[in-house]
Amino acid sequence: MYPDELIPTWGVTPGKNEVNRNKWDRIDSGDVTLFSANGHIFSSGVVTVKLHNRELAEQLWGFNNAGETWEYIYFLDEIQQHQIPYLQFNQIAGYADNFIIQGFSVLTSERSERILEAFDLKSEVYLPDVSEEEYQNEVIRITAADDLDIAHSGTRRKEQPFLRRQLFKNRKHGHCGICGKMYPVNLLIAAHIKNRSKCTQEEKLDYKHIVMPMCKFGCDDLYEKGYIFIQNGAVRRNMRKMATPDLTNKLVELEGLICGHWNEGTQPYFEWHADIHNKVTI
């Protein structure tokens, strides 16, 4: 996680009546910390790990005038520099224009979402810790909404983080399941082997087999649109699809590569994909 062994570290004191500790309890891996001073937000970092360690805090920072130390600790990564005026932050978060950021606070999920989207602060490495039960409940709820044709924009917030954690496990790099090349995980997609919209609820819940990583350098699109498919564990090009000479060259590069995600559990989904795209001539 920290190959250079330099760990950005922050901590908070318990606070009066442990108010800071209660806020710290709400922090999870993947949350974003903002640092502000002199009328603007100047930096951000993504929470990787948190721990309560009074002894470590004493060694790092000593004590304040009240005899407290910053014992509620969290480690950070993906440090970024910013120049975000309070006014801009307040307007996006929904605070009064003259609101001044002070002390240690944790935003509501609604305000957090607005800020994360506005400033593109979400991490694709450090993801929220979504339990299997939470994932299952979200899939069931969304499937029910789909069946009833109910709009549910933005409600897949737990599904994608859960699937990405299953595939990448907080690693910063991963291999594309099609071309086999290694890329940063922000250039890899947790792609459904069988089109998600065609999956039954049971298939969506089969998270160990229904998704695989595909890169954004063409493999995801080529697979989704049926230019390539997986047959008996190897990449095949779809001869039924019309292709330009340049596209043909790309497909030839991929053809015959071994797909490491082919196994007994994933085979039915790969076969569905191959079958559906080889039925229609385009």
CSV table of C-alpha atoms in Angstrom, one decimal:
chain,number,residue,atom,x,y,z
A,1,MET,CA,0.0,0.0,0.0
A,2,TYR,CA,2.9,2.4,0.8
A,3,PRO,CA,5.9,1.2,-1.2
A,4,ASP,CA,8.0,4.2,-0.2
A,5,GLU,CA,7.1,3.6,3.5
A,6,LEU,CA,6.0,7.2,3.9
A,7,ILE,CA,2.5,7.2,5.3
A,8,PRO,CA,0.4,10.4,5.4
A,9,THR,CA,-1.2,10.3,8.9
A,10,TRP,CA,-3.8,12.4,10.6
A,11,GLY,CA,-5.5,12.2,13.9
A,12,VAL,CA,-8.1,13.8,16.2
A,13,THR,CA,-8.4,14.2,19.9
A,14,PRO,CA,-11.4,12.6,21.7
A,15,GLY,CA,-13.0,16.1,22.0
A,16,LYS,CA,-15.4,17.3,24.6
A,17,ASN,CA,-17.8,14.5,25.6
A,18,GLU,CA,-16.0,12.4,22.9
A,19,VAL,CA,-17.7,14.4,20.1
A,20,ASN,CA,-14.7,13.9,17.8
A,21,ARG,CA,-14.4,10.2,18.6
A,22,ASN,CA,-18.1,9.8,17.6
A,23,LYS,CA,-17.4,11.5,14.3
A,24,TRP,CA,-14.3,9.4,13.7
A,25,ASP,CA,-16.3,6.3,14.2
A,26,ARG,CA,-18.3,7.2,11.0
A,27,ILE,CA,-15.1,7.3,8.9
A,28,ASP,CA,-14.5,4.3,6.5
A,29,SER,CA,-11.9,3.3,4.0
A,30,GLY,CA,-12.4,5.2,0.8
A,31,ASP,CA,-13.7,8.3,2.5
A,32,VAL,CA,-12.1,11.6,1.5
A,33,THR,CA,-10.6,14.0,3.9
A,34,LEU,CA,-10.4,17.7,3.1
A,35,PHE,CA,-8.0,20.1,4.6
A,36,SER,CA,-8.7,23.8,4.8
A,37,ALA,CA,-7.2,27.1,5.9
A,38,ASN,CA,-7.3,30.8,5.0
A,39,GLY,CA,-10.6,30.7,3.2
A,40,HIS,CA,-10.1,27.7,1.0
A,41,ILE,CA,-9.6,23.9,0.8
A,42,PHE,CA,-6.0,23.3,-0.1
A,43,SER,CA,-5.6,19.5,0.0
A,44,SER,CA,-7.4,16.2,0.1
A,45,GLY,CA,-6.6,12.6,0.8
A,46,VAL,CA,-8.3,9.2,0.8
A,47,VAL,CA,-8.7,7.2,4.0
A,48,THR,CA,-7.0,3.8,3.8
A,49,VAL,CA,-6.9,2.6,7.3
A,50,LYS,CA,-8.0,4.0,10.7
A,51,LEU,CA,-6.9,2.9,14.2
A,52,HIS,CA,-7.2,4.0,17.8
A,53,ASN,CA,-3.6,4.2,19.2
A,54,ARG,CA,-2.9,6.6,22.0
A,55,GLU,CA,0.7,5.6,22.4
A,56,LEU,CA,1.4,6.2,18.7
A,57,ALA,CA,-0.3,9.6,18.9
A,58,GLU,CA,1.8,10.5,21.9
A,59,GLN,CA,5.0,9.7,20.0
A,60,LEU,CA,4.0,11.5,16.9
A,61,TRP,CA,2.4,14.7,18.3
A,62,GLY,CA,2.6,14.8,22.0
A,63,PHE,CA,-0.3,16.5,23.9
A,64,ASN,CA,-2.4,19.7,23.5
A,65,ASN,CA,-3.0,22.2,26.3
A,66,ALA,CA,-5.9,20.1,27.6
A,67,GLY,CA,-3.7,17.1,28.0
A,68,GLU,CA,-5.3,15.3,25.1
A,69,THR,CA,-3.5,13.6,22.2
A,70,TRP,CA,-4.7,13.0,18.6
A,71,GLU,CA,-5.3,9.3,19.3
A,72,TYR,CA,-8.1,8.6,16.8
A,73,ILE,CA,-5.8,8.1,13.8
A,74,TYR,CA,-6.3,7.5,10.1
A,75,PHE,CA,-3.9,6.9,7.3
A,76,LEU,CA,-4.2,8.6,3.9
A,77,ASP,CA,-3.2,8.1,0.3
A,78,GLU,CA,-3.9,9.8,-3.0
A,79,ILE,CA,-3.0,13.2,-1.7
A,80,GLN,CA,-4.0,16.0,-4.0
A,81,GLN,CA,-3.5,19.8,-3.9
A,82,HIS,CA,-6.5,22.1,-4.4
A,83,GLN,CA,-7.5,25.7,-4.4
A,84,ILE,CA,-11.2,25.5,-3.6
A,85,PRO,CA,-12.7,28.7,-2.1
A,86,TYR,CA,-15.1,28.3,0.8
A,87,LEU,CA,-17.8,30.0,-1.2
A,88,GLN,CA,-17.6,27.4,-4.0
A,89,PHE,CA,-17.6,24.5,-1.5
A,90,ASN,CA,-20.5,26.0,0.5
A,91,GLN,CA,-22.7,26.4,-2.6
A,92,ILE,CA,-22.1,22.9,-3.8
A,93,ALA,CA,-22.5,21.3,-0.3
A,94,GLY,CA,-25.6,23.4,0.4
A,95,TYR,CA,-24.3,25.6,3.2
A,96,ALA,CA,-24.8,29.3,3.6
A,97,ASP,CA,-22.4,31.3,1.6
A,98,ASN,CA,-20.7,32.7,4.7
A,99,PHE,CA,-20.2,29.3,6.4
A,100,ILE,CA,-16.7,28.8,7.7
A,101,ILE,CA,-15.1,25.4,8.0
A,102,GLN,CA,-13.9,24.9,11.5
A,103,GLY,CA,-12.5,22.0,13.5
A,104,PHE,CA,-13.2,18.3,12.6
A,105,SER,CA,-16.5,17.4,11.0
A,106,VAL,CA,-18.0,14.7,8.9
A,107,LEU,CA,-20.4,15.6,6.1
A,108,THR,CA,-23.7,13.9,5.6
A,109,SER,CA,-23.8,11.3,2.8
A,110,GLU,CA,-25.8,13.7,0.6
A,111,ARG,CA,-23.4,16.6,1.0
A,112,SER,CA,-20.4,14.3,0.6
A,113,GLU,CA,-21.8,12.9,-2.7
A,114,ARG,CA,-22.2,16.4,-4.1
A,115,ILE,CA,-18.6,17.4,-3.2
A,116,LEU,CA,-17.1,14.1,-4.4
A,117,GLU,CA,-18.9,14.4,-7.8
A,118,ALA,CA,-18.2,18.1,-8.2
A,119,PHE,CA,-14.4,17.8,-7.7
A,120,ASP,CA,-13.9,14.2,-8.9
A,121,LEU,CA,-12.5,13.1,-5.6
A,122,LYS,CA,-13.7,9.4,-5.5
A,123,SER,CA,-11.0,6.8,-5.3
A,124,GLU,CA,-11.1,3.8,-7.5
A,125,VAL,CA,-8.5,2.0,-5.3
A,126,TYR,CA,-9.8,2.5,-1.8
A,127,LEU,CA,-13.4,1.6,-1.8
A,128,PRO,CA,-16.2,1.6,0.8
A,129,ASP,CA,-16.3,-1.6,2.9
A,130,VAL,CA,-19.6,-3.0,1.6
A,131,SER,CA,-20.6,-6.3,3.2
A,132,GLU,CA,-21.9,-9.2,1.2
A,133,GLU,CA,-25.3,-8.8,2.9
A,134,GLU,CA,-25.4,-5.1,1.9
A,135,TYR,CA,-24.5,-6.0,-1.7
A,136,GLN,CA,-27.2,-8.7,-1.8
A,137,ASN,CA,-29.9,-6.3,-0.4
A,138,GLU,CA,-29.0,-3.7,-3.0
A,139,VAL,CA,-29.2,-6.1,-5.9
A,140,ILE,CA,-32.5,-7.4,-4.7
A,141,ARG,CA,-33.9,-3.9,-4.3
A,142,ILE,CA,-32.7,-2.7,-7.7
A,143,THR,CA,-34.0,-5.8,-9.4
A,144,ALA,CA,-37.4,-5.3,-7.8
A,145,ALA,CA,-37.4,-1.7,-9.0
A,146,ASP,CA,-36.4,-2.8,-12.5
A,147,ASP,CA,-39.3,-5.3,-12.6
A,148,LEU,CA,-41.7,-2.6,-11.6
A,149,ASP,CA,-40.2,0.0,-13.9
A,150,ILE,CA,-39.4,2.3,-11.1
A,151,ALA,CA,-36.7,4.9,-11.6
A,152,HIS,CA,-33.7,4.4,-9.3
A,153,SER,CA,-31.0,6.7,-10.6
A,154,GLY,CA,-27.8,6.7,-8.5
A,155,THR,CA,-28.9,3.8,-6.2
A,156,ARG,CA,-26.1,1.4,-7.3
A,157,ARG,CA,-23.6,3.0,-5.0
A,158,LYS,CA,-22.9,-0.2,-3.1
A,159,GLU,CA,-22.9,-2.6,-6.0
A,160,GLN,CA,-19.9,-1.3,-7.9
A,161,PRO,CA,-17.7,-0.7,-4.9
A,162,PHE,CA,-18.4,-4.2,-3.7
A,163,LEU,CA,-17.6,-5.8,-7.1
A,164,ARG,CA,-14.5,-3.8,-7.5
A,165,ARG,CA,-13.2,-4.7,-4.1
A,166,GLN,CA,-13.8,-8.4,-5.0
A,167,LEU,CA,-11.7,-8.0,-8.1
A,168,PHE,CA,-9.0,-5.6,-7.1
A,169,LYS,CA,-8.9,-5.9,-3.2
A,170,ASN,CA,-7.5,-2.3,-2.9
A,171,ARG,CA,-4.6,-3.0,-5.2
A,172,LYS,CA,-3.5,-0.1,-7.3
A,173,HIS,CA,-2.8,-2.2,-10.5
A,174,GLY,CA,-4.6,-5.1,-12.1
A,175,HIS,CA,-4.6,-7.2,-15.3
A,176,CYS,CA,-7.2,-6.9,-18.0
A,177,GLY,CA,-9.1,-10.2,-18.3
A,178,ILE,CA,-9.0,-10.0,-22.1
A,179,CYS,CA,-5.6,-8.7,-23.2
A,180,GLY,CA,-3.8,-9.6,-20.0
A,181,LYS,CA,-2.0,-6.3,-19.8
A,182,MET,CA,-1.4,-4.6,-16.4
A,183,TYR,CA,-3.0,-1.1,-15.8
A,184,PRO,CA,-3.8,1.1,-12.9
A,185,VAL,CA,-7.2,0.0,-11.6
A,186,ASN,CA,-8.8,3.4,-12.6
A,187,LEU,CA,-8.3,2.2,-16.2
A,188,LEU,CA,-10.0,-1.2,-15.5
A,189,ILE,CA,-13.8,-1.8,-15.4
A,190,ALA,CA,-15.6,-4.4,-13.3
A,191,ALA,CA,-17.4,-5.7,-16.4
A,192,HIS,CA,-20.2,-8.2,-16.4
A,193,ILE,CA,-19.4,-11.3,-18.4
A,194,LYS,CA,-23.1,-11.7,-19.2
A,195,ASN,CA,-24.8,-8.4,-19.9
A,196,ARG,CA,-26.0,-7.1,-16.5
A,197,SER,CA,-29.4,-6.1,-17.9
A,198,LYS,CA,-29.9,-9.7,-19.0
A,199,CYS,CA,-28.9,-11.3,-15.7
A,200,THR,CA,-31.4,-12.9,-13.4
A,201,GLN,CA,-31.3,-11.8,-9.8
A,202,GLU,CA,-29.5,-15.1,-8.9
A,203,GLU,CA,-26.9,-14.4,-11.6
A,204,LYS,CA,-26.3,-10.8,-10.3
A,205,LEU,CA,-25.7,-12.2,-6.9
A,206,ASP,CA,-23.1,-14.7,-8.2
A,207,TYR,CA,-20.4,-12.0,-7.8
A,208,LYS,CA,-17.5,-14.4,-7.8
A,209,HIS,CA,-18.2,-15.4,-11.4
A,210,ILE,CA,-20.4,-12.8,-13.1
A,211,VAL,CA,-17.7,-10.0,-13.4
A,212,MET,CA,-14.1,-9.7,-14.6
A,213,PRO,CA,-11.7,-6.8,-15.1
A,214,MET,CA,-11.6,-5.3,-18.6
A,215,CYS,CA,-9.5,-2.4,-19.7
A,216,LYS,CA,-10.7,0.9,-21.1
A,217,PHE,CA,-8.3,0.6,-24.0
A,218,GLY,CA,-10.8,-1.2,-26.2
A,219,CYS,CA,-11.2,-4.6,-24.6
A,220,ASP,CA,-14.4,-3.6,-22.7
A,221,ASP,CA,-16.1,-2.1,-25.7
A,222,LEU,CA,-15.0,-4.9,-28.1
A,223,TYR,CA,-16.4,-7.5,-25.7
A,224,GLU,CA,-19.6,-5.7,-24.9
A,225,LYS,CA,-20.4,-5.1,-28.5
A,226,GLY,CA,-19.6,-8.7,-29.5
A,227,TYR,CA,-16.5,-8.1,-31.7
A,228,ILE,CA,-14.7,-10.7,-29.5
A,229,PHE,CA,-16.0,-13.5,-27.3
A,230,ILE,CA,-14.4,-16.2,-25.1
A,231,GLN,CA,-14.6,-19.8,-26.3
A,232,ASN,CA,-13.0,-22.7,-24.3
A,233,GLY,CA,-10.9,-20.2,-22.4
A,234,ALA,CA,-9.5,-18.3,-25.3
A,235,VAL,CA,-10.3,-15.0,-27.0
A,236,ARG,CA,-12.0,-15.4,-30.4
A,237,ARG,CA,-13.0,-12.7,-32.9
A,238,ASN,CA,-16.5,-12.6,-34.2
A,239,MET,CA,-16.3,-13.2,-37.9
A,240,ARG,CA,-19.9,-12.1,-38.3
A,241,LYS,CA,-19.1,-8.5,-37.4
A,242,MET,CA,-18.0,-6.0,-40.0
A,243,ALA,CA,-14.6,-4.5,-39.2
A,244,THR,CA,-12.3,-1.9,-40.7
A,245,PRO,CA,-8.7,-2.9,-41.5
A,246,ASP,CA,-7.4,-1.1,-38.4
A,247,LEU,CA,-10.0,-2.8,-36.2
A,248,THR,CA,-9.2,-6.2,-37.8
A,249,ASN,CA,-5.5,-5.7,-36.8
A,250,LYS,CA,-6.6,-5.0,-33.2
A,251,LEU,CA,-8.8,-8.1,-33.2
A,252,VAL,CA,-6.0,-10.3,-34.6
A,253,GLU,CA,-3.8,-9.1,-31.7
A,254,LEU,CA,-6.3,-10.4,-29.2
A,255,GLU,CA,-7.3,-13.6,-30.9
A,256,GLY,CA,-6.0,-16.7,-29.2
A,257,LEU,CA,-5.0,-15.0,-25.9
A,258,ILE,CA,-5.9,-17.1,-22.9
A,259,CYS,CA,-8.5,-15.8,-20.6
A,260,GLY,CA,-7.6,-16.5,-17.0
A,261,HIS,CA,-11.1,-15.9,-15.8
A,262,TRP,CA,-12.5,-18.9,-17.7
A,263,ASN,CA,-13.5,-21.6,-15.2
A,264,GLU,CA,-16.4,-23.8,-14.3
A,265,GLY,CA,-18.3,-21.0,-12.6
A,266,THR,CA,-17.8,-18.4,-15.4
A,267,GLN,CA,-18.3,-20.7,-18.3
A,268,PRO,CA,-22.1,-20.4,-18.6
A,269,TYR,CA,-21.8,-16.6,-18.7
A,270,PHE,CA,-19.1,-16.6,-21.4
A,271,GLU,CA,-21.2,-19.1,-23.4
A,272,TRP,CA,-24.3,-16.9,-23.1
A,273,HIS,CA,-22.2,-14.0,-24.4
A,274,ALA,CA,-20.7,-16.0,-27.3
A,275,ASP,CA,-24.1,-17.4,-28.3
A,276,ILE,CA,-26.0,-14.2,-28.3
A,277,HIS,CA,-23.4,-12.4,-30.4
A,278,ASN,CA,-23.0,-15.2,-32.9
A,279,LYS,CA,-26.7,-15.5,-33.6
A,280,VAL,CA,-27.0,-12.1,-35.4
A,281,THR,CA,-25.2,-11.0,-38.5
A,282,ILE,CA,-24.5,-7.3,-38.6
